[in-house]
PDB file of C-alpha atoms and ligand atoms in Angstrom:
ATOM      1  CA  UNK A 258     -10.324 -11.273 -14.426  1.00 58.00           C
ATOM      2  CA  UNK A 259      -8.826 -13.727 -16.748  1.00 66.00           C
ATOM      3  CA  UNK A 260      -7.005 -16.791 -14.986  1.00 79.00           C
ATOM      4  CA  UNK A 261      -3.661 -16.083 -16.889  1.00 92.00           C
ATOM      5  CA  UNK A 262      -3.582 -12.575 -15.198  1.00 94.00           C
ATOM      6  CA  UNK A 263      -3.935 -14.259 -11.670  1.00 94.00           C
ATOM      7  CA  UNK A 264      -1.305 -16.730 -12.592  1.00 96.00           C
ATOM      8  CA  UNK A 265       0.857 -13.786 -13.955  1.00 97.00           C
ATOM      9  CA  UNK A 266       0.607 -11.972 -10.594  1.00 97.00           C
ATOM     10  CA  UNK A 267       1.039 -15.187  -8.539  1.00 97.00           C
ATOM     11  CA  UNK A 268       4.387 -16.019 -10.306  1.00 98.00           C
ATOM     12  CA  UNK A 269       5.506 -12.426  -9.797  1.00 98.00           C
ATOM     13  CA  UNK A 270       4.752 -12.558  -6.138  1.00 98.00           C
ATOM     14  CA  UNK A 271       6.572 -15.942  -5.981  1.00 98.00           C
ATOM     15  CA  UNK A 272       9.538 -14.563  -7.538  1.00 98.00           C
ATOM     16  CA  UNK A 273       9.876 -11.336  -5.801  1.00 98.00           C
ATOM     17  CA  UNK A 274       8.435 -11.729  -2.302  1.00 98.00           C
ATOM     18  CA  UNK A 275      11.205 -13.995  -1.028  1.00 98.00           C
ATOM     19  CA  UNK A 276      13.822 -11.885  -2.585  1.00 98.00           C
ATOM     20  CA  UNK A 277      12.480  -8.685  -1.089  1.00 98.00           C
ATOM     21  CA  UNK A 278      11.997 -10.205   2.346  1.00 98.00           C
ATOM     22  CA  UNK A 279      15.315 -12.025   2.652  1.00 97.00           C
ATOM     23  CA  UNK A 280      17.513  -9.004   3.947  1.00 97.00           C
ATOM     24  CA  UNK A 281      14.656  -7.283   5.834  1.00 98.00           C
ATOM     25  CA  UNK A 282      15.109  -8.276   9.536  1.00 98.00           C
ATOM     26  CA  UNK A 283      18.958  -8.028   9.480  1.00 98.00           C
ATOM     27  CA  UNK A 284      18.869  -4.584   7.685  1.00 98.00           C
ATOM     28  CA  UNK A 285      16.379  -3.192  10.180  1.00 98.00           C
ATOM     29  CA  UNK A 286      18.343  -4.538  13.133  1.00 98.00           C
ATOM     30  CA  UNK A 287      21.617  -3.055  11.720  1.00 98.00           C
ATOM     31  CA  UNK A 288      20.004   0.350  11.697  1.00 98.00           C
ATOM     32  CA  UNK A 289      18.205   0.228  15.031  1.00 98.00           C
ATOM     33  CA  UNK A 290      20.357   0.458  18.102  1.00 98.00           C
ATOM     34  CA  UNK A 291      17.913  -0.529  20.861  1.00 98.00           C
ATOM     35  CA  UNK A 292      17.175  -4.216  20.917  1.00 98.00           C
ATOM     36  CA  UNK A 293      13.575  -4.104  21.919  1.00 98.00           C
ATOM     37  CA  UNK A 294      12.786  -1.351  19.517  1.00 98.00           C
ATOM     38  CA  UNK A 295      14.135  -3.442  16.696  1.00 98.00           C
ATOM     39  CA  UNK A 296      12.162  -6.437  18.013  1.00 98.00           C
ATOM     40  CA  UNK A 297       8.972  -4.200  17.874  1.00 98.00           C
ATOM     41  CA  UNK A 298       9.685  -3.003  14.357  1.00 98.00           C
ATOM     42  CA  UNK A 299      10.332  -6.390  12.892  1.00 98.00           C
ATOM     43  CA  UNK A 300       7.419  -8.061  14.599  1.00 98.00           C
ATOM     44  CA  UNK A 301       4.931  -6.078  12.445  1.00 98.00           C
ATOM     45  CA  UNK A 302       7.217  -6.062   9.405  1.00 98.00           C
ATOM     46  CA  UNK A 303       7.530  -9.765   9.261  1.00 97.00           C
ATOM     47  CA  UNK A 304       3.860 -10.485  10.226  1.00 96.00           C
ATOM     48  CA  UNK A 305       2.791 -11.718   6.886  1.00 92.00           C
ATOM     49  CA  UNK A 306       2.081  -8.501   4.783  1.00 95.00           C
ATOM     50  CA  UNK A 307       1.548  -9.221   1.016  1.00 96.00           C
ATOM     51  CA  UNK A 308       4.361  -6.494   0.200  1.00 98.00           C
ATOM     52  CA  UNK A 309       1.770  -4.924  -2.355  1.00 98.00           C
ATOM     53  CA  UNK A 310       3.449  -1.534  -2.332  1.00 98.00           C
ATOM     54  CA  UNK A 311       7.219  -2.648  -3.130  1.00 98.00           C
ATOM     55  CA  UNK A 312       5.594  -5.165  -5.799  1.00 98.00           C
ATOM     56  CA  UNK A 313       3.974  -2.312  -7.541  1.00 98.00           C
ATOM     57  CA  UNK A 314       7.268  -0.297  -7.520  1.00 98.00           C
ATOM     58  CA  UNK A 315       9.212  -3.294  -8.905  1.00 98.00           C
ATOM     59  CA  UNK A 316       6.477  -4.076 -11.473  1.00 98.00           C
ATOM     60  CA  UNK A 317       6.562  -0.415 -12.527  1.00 98.00           C
ATOM     61  CA  UNK A 318      10.263  -0.358 -12.704  1.00 98.00           C
ATOM     62  CA  UNK A 319      10.500  -3.338 -14.853  1.00 97.00           C
ATOM     63  CA  UNK A 320       7.760  -2.112 -17.082  1.00 98.00           C
ATOM     64  CA  UNK A 321       9.433   1.059 -18.191  1.00 98.00           C
ATOM     65  CA  UNK A 322      12.601  -1.025 -19.018  1.00 97.00           C
ATOM     66  CA  UNK A 323      14.595  -0.536 -15.884  1.00 97.00           C
ATOM     67  CA  UNK A 324      16.760  -3.257 -14.132  1.00 97.00           C
ATOM     68  CA  UNK A 325      16.286  -3.937 -10.261  1.00 98.00           C
ATOM     69  CA  UNK A 326      19.714  -3.812  -8.754  1.00 97.00           C
ATOM     70  CA  UNK A 327      19.555  -5.184  -5.262  1.00 97.00           C
ATOM     71  CA  UNK A 328      22.405  -3.100  -3.840  1.00 96.00           C
ATOM     72  CA  UNK A 329      20.934   0.066  -5.370  1.00 97.00           C
ATOM     73  CA  UNK A 330      17.203  -0.358  -5.348  1.00 98.00           C
ATOM     74  CA  UNK A 331      16.345  -2.672  -2.423  1.00 98.00           C
ATOM     75  CA  UNK A 332      16.264  -0.135   0.410  1.00 98.00           C
ATOM     76  CA  UNK A 333      14.316   2.502  -1.502  1.00 98.00           C
ATOM     77  CA  UNK A 334      11.766  -0.088  -2.579  1.00 98.00           C
ATOM     78  CA  UNK A 335      11.412  -1.575   0.790  1.00 98.00           C
ATOM     79  CA  UNK A 336      11.132   2.100   2.353  1.00 98.00           C
ATOM     80  CA  UNK A 337       7.376   1.598   1.107  1.00 98.00           C
ATOM     81  CA  UNK A 338       6.888  -1.455   3.306  1.00 98.00           C
ATOM     82  CA  UNK A 339       8.499   0.414   6.238  1.00 98.00           C
ATOM     83  CA  UNK A 340       6.056   3.366   5.772  1.00 98.00           C
ATOM     84  CA  UNK A 341       3.070   1.007   5.202  1.00 98.00           C
ATOM     85  CA  UNK A 342       3.797  -0.883   8.295  1.00 98.00           C
ATOM     86  CA  UNK A 343       4.056   2.104  10.435  1.00 98.00           C
ATOM     87  CA  UNK A 344       0.671   3.242   9.306  1.00 98.00           C
ATOM     88  CA  UNK A 345      -0.753  -0.054  10.325  1.00 98.00           C
ATOM     89  CA  UNK A 346       0.748   0.108  13.822  1.00 98.00           C
ATOM     90  CA  UNK A 347      -0.425   3.579  14.462  1.00 98.00           C
ATOM     91  CA  UNK A 348      -3.859   2.939  13.049  1.00 98.00           C
ATOM     92  CA  UNK A 349      -4.285   0.007  15.262  1.00 98.00           C
ATOM     93  CA  UNK A 350      -3.272   1.966  18.659  1.00 98.00           C
ATOM     94  CA  UNK A 351      -5.774   2.400  21.509  1.00 98.00           C
ATOM     95  CA  UNK A 352      -5.983   6.049  20.585  1.00 97.00           C
ATOM     96  CA  UNK A 353      -7.015   5.374  16.944  1.00 96.00           C
ATOM     97  CA  UNK A 354      -8.927   2.226  16.033  1.00 95.00           C
ATOM     98  CA  UNK A 355      -7.946   0.206  19.215  1.00 97.00           C
ATOM     99  CA  UNK A 356      -7.557  -3.028  17.316  1.00 97.00           C
ATOM    100  CA  UNK A 357      -6.315  -6.155  19.199  1.00 97.00           C
ATOM    101  CA  UNK A 358      -5.688  -8.234  16.115  1.00 97.00           C
ATOM    102  CA  UNK A 359      -4.116  -7.485  12.531  1.00 96.00           C
ATOM    103  CA  UNK A 360      -3.722 -10.276   9.970  1.00 92.00           C
ATOM    104  CA  UNK A 361      -5.190 -12.685  12.804  1.00 92.00           C
ATOM    105  CA  UNK A 362      -2.195 -11.791  15.274  1.00 96.00           C
ATOM    106  CA  UNK A 363      -1.861  -9.649  18.215  1.00 98.00           C
ATOM    107  CA  UNK A 364      -1.319  -6.131  17.084  1.00 98.00           C
ATOM    108  CA  UNK A 365       1.988  -4.405  17.878  1.00 98.00           C
ATOM    109  CA  UNK A 366       0.779  -2.476  20.986  1.00 98.00           C
ATOM    110  CA  UNK A 367      -0.917  -5.678  22.436  1.00 98.00           C
ATOM    111  CA  UNK A 368       2.388  -7.258  22.270  1.00 98.00           C
ATOM    112  CA  UNK A 369       4.824  -4.434  23.041  1.00 98.00           C
ATOM    113  CA  UNK A 370       2.641  -1.852  24.836  1.00 98.00           C
ATOM    114  CA  UNK A 371       1.310   1.518  23.315  1.00 98.00           C
ATOM    115  CA  UNK A 372       4.514   3.452  23.996  1.00 98.00           C
ATOM    116  CA  UNK A 373       6.675   0.883  22.264  1.00 98.00           C
ATOM    117  CA  UNK A 374       4.317   0.526  19.511  1.00 98.00           C
ATOM    118  CA  UNK A 375       4.051   4.283  18.961  1.00 98.00           C
ATOM    119  CA  UNK A 376       7.940   4.438  18.767  1.00 99.00           C
ATOM    120  CA  UNK A 377       8.113   1.230  16.445  1.00 98.00           C
ATOM    121  CA  UNK A 378       5.969   3.275  14.054  1.00 98.00           C
ATOM    122  CA  UNK A 379       7.913   6.376  14.373  1.00 98.00           C
ATOM    123  CA  UNK A 380      11.208   4.310  13.950  1.00 98.00           C
ATOM    124  CA  UNK A 381       9.708   2.674  10.679  1.00 98.00           C
ATOM    125  CA  UNK A 382       8.620   6.140   9.328  1.00 98.00           C
ATOM    126  CA  UNK A 383      11.995   7.735   9.842  1.00 98.00           C
ATOM    127  CA  UNK A 384      13.917   4.808   8.669  1.00 98.00           C
ATOM    128  CA  UNK A 385      11.935   4.658   5.482  1.00 98.00           C
ATOM    129  CA  UNK A 386      13.287   8.132   4.562  1.00 98.00           C
ATOM    130  CA  UNK A 387      16.750   7.012   5.658  1.00 98.00           C
ATOM    131  CA  UNK A 388      16.430   4.144   3.160  1.00 98.00           C
ATOM    132  CA  UNK A 389      15.535   6.444   0.297  1.00 98.00           C
ATOM    133  CA  UNK A 390      18.851   8.125   0.654  1.00 97.00           C
ATOM    134  CA  UNK A 391      21.039   5.274   1.727  1.00 95.00           C
ATOM    135  CA  UNK A 392      22.027   4.294  -1.691  1.00 95.00           C
ATOM    136  CA  UNK A 393      24.172   4.824  -4.716  1.00 95.00           C
ATOM    137  CA  UNK A 394      21.434   6.519  -6.642  1.00 97.00           C
ATOM    138  CA  UNK A 395      22.050  10.043  -8.215  1.00 97.00           C
ATOM    139  CA  UNK A 396      21.251  13.025  -5.815  1.00 97.00           C
ATOM    140  CA  UNK A 397      18.332  14.196  -7.935  1.00 97.00           C
ATOM    141  CA  UNK A 398      16.742  10.664  -7.935  1.00 98.00           C
ATOM    142  CA  UNK A 399      16.932  10.571  -4.203  1.00 98.00           C
ATOM    143  CA  UNK A 400      15.368  13.940  -3.797  1.00 98.00           C
ATOM    144  CA  UNK A 401      12.630  13.053  -5.985  1.00 98.00           C
ATOM    145  CA  UNK A 402      11.969   9.985  -4.063  1.00 98.00           C
ATOM    146  CA  UNK A 403      11.891  11.836  -0.715  1.00 98.00           C
ATOM    147  CA  UNK A 404       9.796  14.553  -2.050  1.00 98.00           C
ATOM    148  CA  UNK A 405       7.306  12.105  -3.644  1.00 98.00           C
ATOM    149  CA  UNK A 406       6.987  10.078  -0.338  1.00 98.00           C
ATOM    150  CA  UNK A 407       6.681  13.101   1.876  1.00 98.00           C
ATOM    151  CA  UNK A 408       3.771  14.469  -0.236  1.00 98.00           C
ATOM    152  CA  UNK A 409       2.079  10.976  -0.491  1.00 98.00           C
ATOM    153  CA  UNK A 410       2.011  10.290   3.285  1.00 98.00           C
ATOM    154  CA  UNK A 411       2.297  13.617   5.050  1.00 98.00           C
ATOM    155  CA  UNK A 412      -0.161  16.230   6.014  1.00 98.00           C
ATOM    156  CA  UNK A 413      -1.463  16.505   2.337  1.00 95.00           C
ATOM    157  CA  UNK A 414      -1.690  12.848   2.027  1.00 98.00           C
ATOM    158  CA  UNK A 415      -2.076   9.828   4.210  1.00 98.00           C
ATOM    159  CA  UNK A 416      -2.027  11.672   7.500  1.00 98.00           C
ATOM    160  CA  UNK A 417      -4.692  13.993   6.318  1.00 98.00           C
ATOM    161  CA  UNK A 418      -6.761  11.159   5.239  1.00 98.00           C
ATOM    162  CA  UNK A 419      -6.414   9.555   8.637  1.00 97.00           C
ATOM    163  CA  UNK A 420      -7.313  12.953  10.080  1.00 97.00           C
ATOM    164  CA  UNK A 421     -10.600  13.063   8.166  1.00 97.00           C
ATOM    165  CA  UNK A 422     -11.288   9.528   9.091  1.00 95.00           C
ATOM    166  CA  UNK A 423     -11.134  10.010  12.901  1.00 95.00           C
ATOM    167  CA  UNK A 424     -13.200  13.114  12.470  1.00 95.00           C
ATOM    168  CA  UNK A 425     -15.882  11.363  10.451  1.00 95.00           C
ATOM    169  CA  UNK A 426     -16.824   8.770  13.014  1.00 88.00           C
ATOM    170  CA  UNK A 427     -20.071  10.644  14.024  1.00 88.00           C
ATOM    171  CA  UNK A 428     -21.050  12.064  10.663  1.00 95.00           C
ATOM    172  CA  UNK A 429     -22.109  10.648   7.295  1.00 95.00           C
ATOM    173  CA  UNK A 430     -19.766  11.888   4.592  1.00 96.00           C
ATOM    174  CA  UNK A 431     -20.984  12.735   0.969  1.00 96.00           C
ATOM    175  CA  UNK A 432     -19.599  10.584  -1.734  1.00 96.00           C
ATOM    176  CA  UNK A 433     -16.901  13.154  -2.795  1.00 96.00           C
ATOM    177  CA  UNK A 434     -15.755  13.597   0.793  1.00 97.00           C
ATOM    178  CA  UNK A 435     -15.512   9.848   1.083  1.00 96.00           C
ATOM    179  CA  UNK A 436     -13.447   9.786  -2.130  1.00 96.00           C
ATOM    180  CA  UNK A 437     -11.177  12.376  -0.841  1.00 97.00           C
ATOM    181  CA  UNK A 438     -10.724  10.468   2.332  1.00 97.00           C
ATOM    182  CA  UNK A 439      -9.875   7.225   0.460  1.00 96.00           C
ATOM    183  CA  UNK A 440      -7.476   8.970  -2.014  1.00 97.00           C
ATOM    184  CA  UNK A 441      -5.544  10.703   0.792  1.00 98.00           C
ATOM    185  CA  UNK A 442      -5.621   7.587   3.360  1.00 97.00           C
ATOM    186  CA  UNK A 443      -4.910   4.762   1.056  1.00 97.00           C
ATOM    187  CA  UNK A 444      -4.539   5.782  -2.517  1.00 98.00           C
ATOM    188  CA  UNK A 445      -1.659   8.372  -2.024  1.00 98.00           C
ATOM    189  CA  UNK A 446       0.838   5.632  -1.035  1.00 98.00           C
ATOM    190  CA  UNK A 447      -0.291   3.357  -3.760  1.00 98.00           C
ATOM    191  CA  UNK A 448       0.288   6.322  -6.216  1.00 98.00           C
ATOM    192  CA  UNK A 449       3.657   6.838  -4.914  1.00 98.00           C
ATOM    193  CA  UNK A 450       4.367   3.119  -5.217  1.00 98.00           C
ATOM    194  CA  UNK A 451       3.965   3.432  -8.978  1.00 98.00           C
ATOM    195  CA  UNK A 452       5.747   6.932  -9.095  1.00 98.00           C
ATOM    196  CA  UNK A 453       8.650   5.315  -7.159  1.00 98.00           C
ATOM    197  CA  UNK A 454       8.918   2.755 -10.128  1.00 98.00           C
ATOM    198  CA  UNK A 455       8.991   5.501 -12.749  1.00 98.00           C
ATOM    199  CA  UNK A 456      11.642   7.461 -10.817  1.00 98.00           C
ATOM    200  CA  UNK A 457      13.708   4.519 -10.217  1.00 98.00           C
ATOM    201  CA  UNK A 458      13.296   3.423 -13.951  1.00 97.00           C
ATOM    202  CA  UNK A 459      14.322   6.853 -15.151  1.00 97.00           C
ATOM    203  CA  UNK A 460      11.115   7.383 -17.287  1.00 97.00           C
ATOM    204  CA  UNK A 461      10.957  11.002 -18.585  1.00 97.00           C
ATOM    205  CA  UNK A 462       8.062  12.817 -16.709  1.00 97.00           C
ATOM    206  CA  UNK A 463       6.280  13.558 -19.984  1.00 96.00           C
ATOM    207  CA  UNK A 464       5.412   9.646 -20.160  1.00 97.00           C
ATOM    208  CA  UNK A 465       4.102   9.454 -16.737  1.00 98.00           C
ATOM    209  CA  UNK A 466       0.470  10.307 -16.976  1.00 98.00           C
ATOM    210  CA  UNK A 467      -1.016   6.739 -18.071  1.00 98.00           C
ATOM    211  CA  UNK A 468       0.885   5.154 -15.265  1.00 98.00           C
ATOM    212  CA  UNK A 469      -0.369   7.523 -12.668  1.00 98.00           C
ATOM    213  CA  UNK A 470      -3.929   7.176 -14.006  1.00 98.00           C
ATOM    214  CA  UNK A 471      -3.485   3.312 -13.422  1.00 98.00           C
ATOM    215  CA  UNK A 472      -2.029   3.950 -10.113  1.00 98.00           C
ATOM    216  CA  UNK A 473      -5.087   6.173  -9.041  1.00 98.00           C
ATOM    217  CA  UNK A 474      -7.574   3.567 -10.428  1.00 98.00           C
ATOM    218  CA  UNK A 475      -5.681   0.812  -8.484  1.00 98.00           C
ATOM    219  CA  UNK A 476      -5.843   2.881  -5.313  1.00 98.00           C
ATOM    220  CA  UNK A 477      -9.483   3.476  -5.588  1.00 97.00           C
ATOM    221  CA  UNK A 478     -10.294  -0.135  -6.496  1.00 97.00           C
ATOM    222  CA  UNK A 479      -8.235  -1.330  -3.451  1.00 98.00           C
ATOM    223  CA  UNK A 480     -10.251   0.720  -1.178  1.00 96.00           C
ATOM    224  CA  UNK A 481     -13.771  -0.199  -2.665  1.00 97.00           C
ATOM    225  CA  UNK A 482     -12.780  -3.750  -2.329  1.00 97.00           C
ATOM    226  CA  UNK A 483     -11.659  -3.367   1.241  1.00 95.00           C
ATOM    227  CA  UNK A 484     -15.045  -1.926   1.848  1.00 95.00           C
ATOM    228  CA  UNK A 485     -16.963  -4.727   0.244  1.00 95.00           C
ATOM    229  CA  UNK A 486     -14.973  -7.330   1.929  1.00 94.00           C
ATOM    230  CA  UNK A 487     -16.138  -5.820   5.279  1.00 89.00           C
ATOM    231  CA  UNK A 488     -19.499  -6.782   4.162  1.00 89.00           C
ATOM    232  CA  UNK A 489     -19.020 -10.254   2.388  1.00 89.00           C
ATOM    233  CA  UNK A 490     -15.683 -11.585   3.496  1.00 75.00           C
ATOM    234  CA  UNK A 491     -15.340 -15.026   4.796  1.00 64.00           C
ATOM    235  CA  UNK A 492     -13.842 -15.418   8.366  1.00 59.00           C
ATOM    236  CA  UNK A 493     -10.612 -16.280   7.009  1.00 60.00           C
ATOM    237  CA  UNK A 494     -10.487 -13.195   4.867  1.00 61.00           C
ATOM    238  CA  UNK A 495     -11.666 -11.102   7.849  1.00 58.00           C
ATOM    239  CA  UNK A 496      -8.593 -12.147   9.683  1.00 51.00           C
ATOM    240  CA  UNK A 497      -6.526 -10.157   7.221  1.00 48.00           C
ATOM    241  CA  UNK A 498      -8.893  -7.226   6.297  1.00 47.00           C
ATOM    242  CA  UNK A 499      -9.732  -4.462   8.685  1.00 51.00           C
ATOM    243  CA  UNK A 500     -13.262  -4.771  10.160  1.00 52.00           C
ATOM    244  CA  UNK A 501     -15.293  -1.763  10.624  1.00 53.00           C
ATOM    245  CA  UNK A 502     -18.032  -1.344  13.323  1.00 52.00           C
ATOM    246  CA  UNK A 503     -21.644  -0.394  12.510  1.00 49.00           C
ATOM    247  CA  UNK A 504     -20.935   3.267  13.064  1.00 49.00           C
ATOM    248  CA  UNK A 505     -18.164   3.314  10.561  1.00 59.00           C
ATOM    249  CA  UNK A 506     -19.789   1.207   8.041  1.00 73.00           C
ATOM    250  CA  UNK A 507     -21.974   4.136   6.795  1.00 82.00           C
ATOM    251  CA  UNK A 508     -18.886   5.780   5.428  1.00 93.00           C
ATOM    252  CA  UNK A 509     -18.104   3.049   2.851  1.00 95.00           C
ATOM    253  CA  UNK A 510     -19.009   2.295  -0.671  1.00 96.00           C
ATOM    254  CA  UNK A 511     -21.584  -0.345   0.211  1.00 96.00           C
ATOM    255  CA  UNK A 512     -22.978   2.256   2.872  1.00 94.00           C
ATOM    256  CA  UNK A 513     -23.448   4.715   0.036  1.00 95.00           C
ATOM    257  CA  UNK A 514     -24.132   2.487  -2.950  1.00 96.00           C
ATOM    258  CA  UNK A 515     -25.386  -0.846  -1.569  1.00 95.00           C
ATOM    259  CA  UNK A 516     -23.380  -4.058  -2.154  1.00 95.00           C
ATOM    260  CA  UNK A 517     -24.549  -4.324  -5.793  1.00 95.00           C
ATOM    261  CA  UNK A 518     -23.669  -0.690  -6.471  1.00 96.00           C
ATOM    262  CA  UNK A 519     -20.195  -0.975  -4.762  1.00 96.00           C
ATOM    263  CA  UNK A 520     -19.494  -4.068  -6.931  1.00 96.00           C
ATOM    264  CA  UNK A 521     -20.418  -2.065  -9.870  1.00 96.00           C
ATOM    265  CA  UNK A 522     -18.134   0.932  -8.917  1.00 97.00           C
ATOM    266  CA  UNK A 523     -15.315  -1.673  -8.374  1.00 97.00           C
ATOM    267  CA  UNK A 524     -15.809  -3.078 -11.917  1.00 97.00           C
ATOM    268  CA  UNK A 525     -16.034   0.421 -13.414  1.00 98.00           C
ATOM    269  CA  UNK A 526     -12.858   1.382 -11.617  1.00 98.00           C
ATOM    270  CA  UNK A 527     -10.909  -1.465 -12.621  1.00 98.00           C
ATOM    271  CA  UNK A 528     -12.046  -0.691 -16.376  1.00 98.00           C
ATOM    272  CA  UNK A 529     -10.794   2.690 -16.120  1.00 98.00           C
ATOM    273  CA  UNK A 530      -7.349   1.378 -14.807  1.00 98.00           C
ATOM    274  CA  UNK A 531      -7.214  -0.952 -17.701  1.00 98.00           C
ATOM    275  CA  UNK A 532      -8.005   1.707 -20.062  1.00 98.00           C
ATOM    276  CA  UNK A 533      -5.268   3.842 -18.752  1.00 98.00           C
ATOM    277  CA  UNK A 534      -2.655   1.053 -19.321  1.00 98.00           C
ATOM    278  CA  UNK A 535      -3.613   0.886 -23.124  1.00 97.00           C
ATOM    279  CA  UNK A 536      -1.942   4.287 -23.414  1.00 97.00           C
ATOM    280  CA  UNK A 537       1.437   3.362 -22.247  1.00 96.00           C
ATOM    281  CA  UNK A 538       4.324   4.475 -24.510  1.00 92.00           C
ATOM    282  CA  UNK A 539       5.075   2.102 -27.376  1.00 91.00           C
ATOM    283  CA  UNK A 540       7.268  -0.821 -26.351  1.00 93.00           C
ATOM    284  CA  UNK A 541       6.072  -0.877 -22.717  1.00 96.00           C
ATOM    285  CA  UNK A 542       4.161  -3.970 -22.006  1.00 97.00           C
ATOM    286  CA  UNK A 543       1.239  -3.352 -19.733  1.00 97.00           C
ATOM    287  CA  UNK A 544       0.458  -6.898 -18.962  1.00 97.00           C
ATOM    288  CA  UNK A 545       2.240  -7.025 -15.671  1.00 98.00           C
ATOM    289  CA  UNK A 546       0.496  -4.010 -14.000  1.00 98.00           C
ATOM    290  CA  UNK A 547      -2.784  -5.119 -15.496  1.00 98.00           C
ATOM    291  CA  UNK A 548      -2.408  -8.534 -13.749  1.00 98.00           C
ATOM    292  CA  UNK A 549      -2.409  -6.588 -10.384  1.00 98.00           C
ATOM    293  CA  UNK A 550      -6.257  -5.998 -10.745  1.00 98.00           C
ATOM    294  CA  UNK A 551      -6.649  -9.820 -10.247  1.00 96.00           C
ATOM    295  CA  UNK A 552      -6.167  -8.863  -6.610  1.00 94.00           C
ATOM    296  CA  UNK A 553      -9.814  -8.020  -6.683  1.00 95.00           C
ATOM    297  CA  UNK A 554     -12.638 -10.510  -7.007  1.00 86.00           C
ATOM    298  CA  UNK A 555     -15.575  -8.791  -8.840  1.00 83.00           C
ATOM    299  CA  UNK A 556     -18.114 -11.285  -8.248  1.00 72.00           C
ATOM    300  CA  UNK A 557     -18.739 -10.988  -4.376  1.00 64.00           C
TER     301      UNK A 557
HETATM  302  C1  GRG B  87      -1.759   6.284  11.298  1.00 82.59           C
HETATM  303  C2  GRG B  87      -1.072   8.168   9.797  1.00 82.59           C
HETATM  304  C3  GRG B  87      -1.855   6.988   9.975  1.00 82.59           C
HETATM  305  C4  GRG B  87      -2.226   6.532   8.858  1.00 82.59           C
HETATM  306  C5  GRG B  87      -2.965   5.312   8.811  1.00 82.59           C
HETATM  307  C6  GRG B  87      -3.202   3.264   5.819  1.00 82.59           C
HETATM  308  C7  GRG B  87      -3.961   3.598   7.082  1.00 82.59           C
HETATM  309  C8  GRG B  87      -3.700   5.058   7.534  1.00 82.59           C
HETATM  310  C9  GRG B  87      -4.591   2.699   7.929  1.00 82.59           C
HETATM  311  C10 GRG B  87      -4.572   1.473   7.567  1.00 82.59           C
HETATM  312  C11 GRG B  87      -6.062   0.843   7.834  1.00 82.59           C
HETATM  313  C12 GRG B  87      -7.006   0.769   6.831  1.00 82.59           C
HETATM  314  C13 GRG B  87      -8.393   0.440   7.052  1.00 82.59           C
HETATM  315  C14 GRG B  87      -6.475   0.783   5.627  1.00 82.59           C
HETATM  316  C15 GRG B  87      -7.289   0.643   4.335  1.00 82.59           C
HETATM  317  C16 GRG B  87      -6.384  -0.208   3.420  1.00 82.59           C
HETATM  318  C17 GRG B  87      -5.979  -1.364   3.847  1.00 82.59           C
HETATM  319  C18 GRG B  87      -6.931  -2.763   3.853  1.00 82.59           C
HETATM  320  C19 GRG B  87      -4.780  -1.500   4.106  1.00 82.59           C
HETATM  321  C20 GRG B  87      -4.075  -2.760   4.373  1.00 82.59           C
HETATM  322  O1  GRG B  87      -3.225  -3.095   3.311  1.00 82.59           O
HETATM  323  P1  GRG B  87      -2.717  -4.265   2.691  1.00 82.59           P
HETATM  324  O2  GRG B  87      -3.851  -5.273   2.247  1.00 82.59           O
HETATM  325  O3  GRG B  87      -2.035  -5.002   4.117  1.00 82.59           O
HETATM  326  O4  GRG B  87      -1.814  -4.275   1.593  1.00 82.59           O
HETATM  327  P2  GRG B  87      -0.995  -6.048   4.192  1.00 82.59           P
HETATM  328  O5  GRG B  87      -1.574  -6.784   5.411  1.00 82.59           O
HETATM  329  O6  GRG B  87      -0.838  -6.873   3.031  1.00 82.59           O
HETATM  330  O7  GRG B  87       0.319  -5.494   4.417  1.00 82.59           O
END
């Protein structure tokens, strides 16, 4: 990945992450009547996430020529982070992965107990949908956002992927089964992050295809890279990534293809995403979205 792409992404993050974060704690507290529940929700929300999904939405919105209006667009955009944070809290619970640490800090249930952590996740999930509609956007736009997110994260998206995941612990998945699991568990929300930008930016659906192809390639690359990091990450990186135990490691890209094969799959997936971006409608500059691929280091 050229270093100017890395710089582009870094500049974009530096411009947007503080702007997206600034109103977050107060907005969650204003919409949560129980103080301890608000504390549990904001604990994980403010624990150092990269804000990748909201950033993808903003990048897509601006690429299609839309203008981000803080009053109108902030809540729908940050709904993605509420949703993502819920998925991490529930994924870490004793009844799921039983992880004591996330991003190097105690997980929500270690700090607040499993009951409150479950409710913090429930609160974030529900508030995400409230925030998609608590805005001055036209009703059809809000309906499209709600429908898109529900499909991405419900029982034919992320929740289905998680269900496949917990059933796969004792079995070796085939490569197509592994790809389906990844597409639902991780890819669907990243797909929606781009879709939300297209909806908010008002791009006619006839022009969506190259963007969604990019989104799907990005989602797959994200998961392949996460699998690779589990094998090769430095201790510092591992504090941020989610470690798999030996039993889980078979259902990964390196488990199926070896480390070299997984790296090649990552390179090929990034190339297919870059190719999709070459087909954007004329006048729409692909360089910002292309820069998102610099999240992945392909020389591990
Ligand atoms: C509990 C319904 C339910 C779903 C959970 C997304 C998910 C499904 C679980 C998360 C655990 C996991 C191994 C996800 C793989 C992808 C991954 C590394 C997600 C972390 O996303 P980042 O890197 O996280 O965007 P940050 O820390 O930046 O917010």
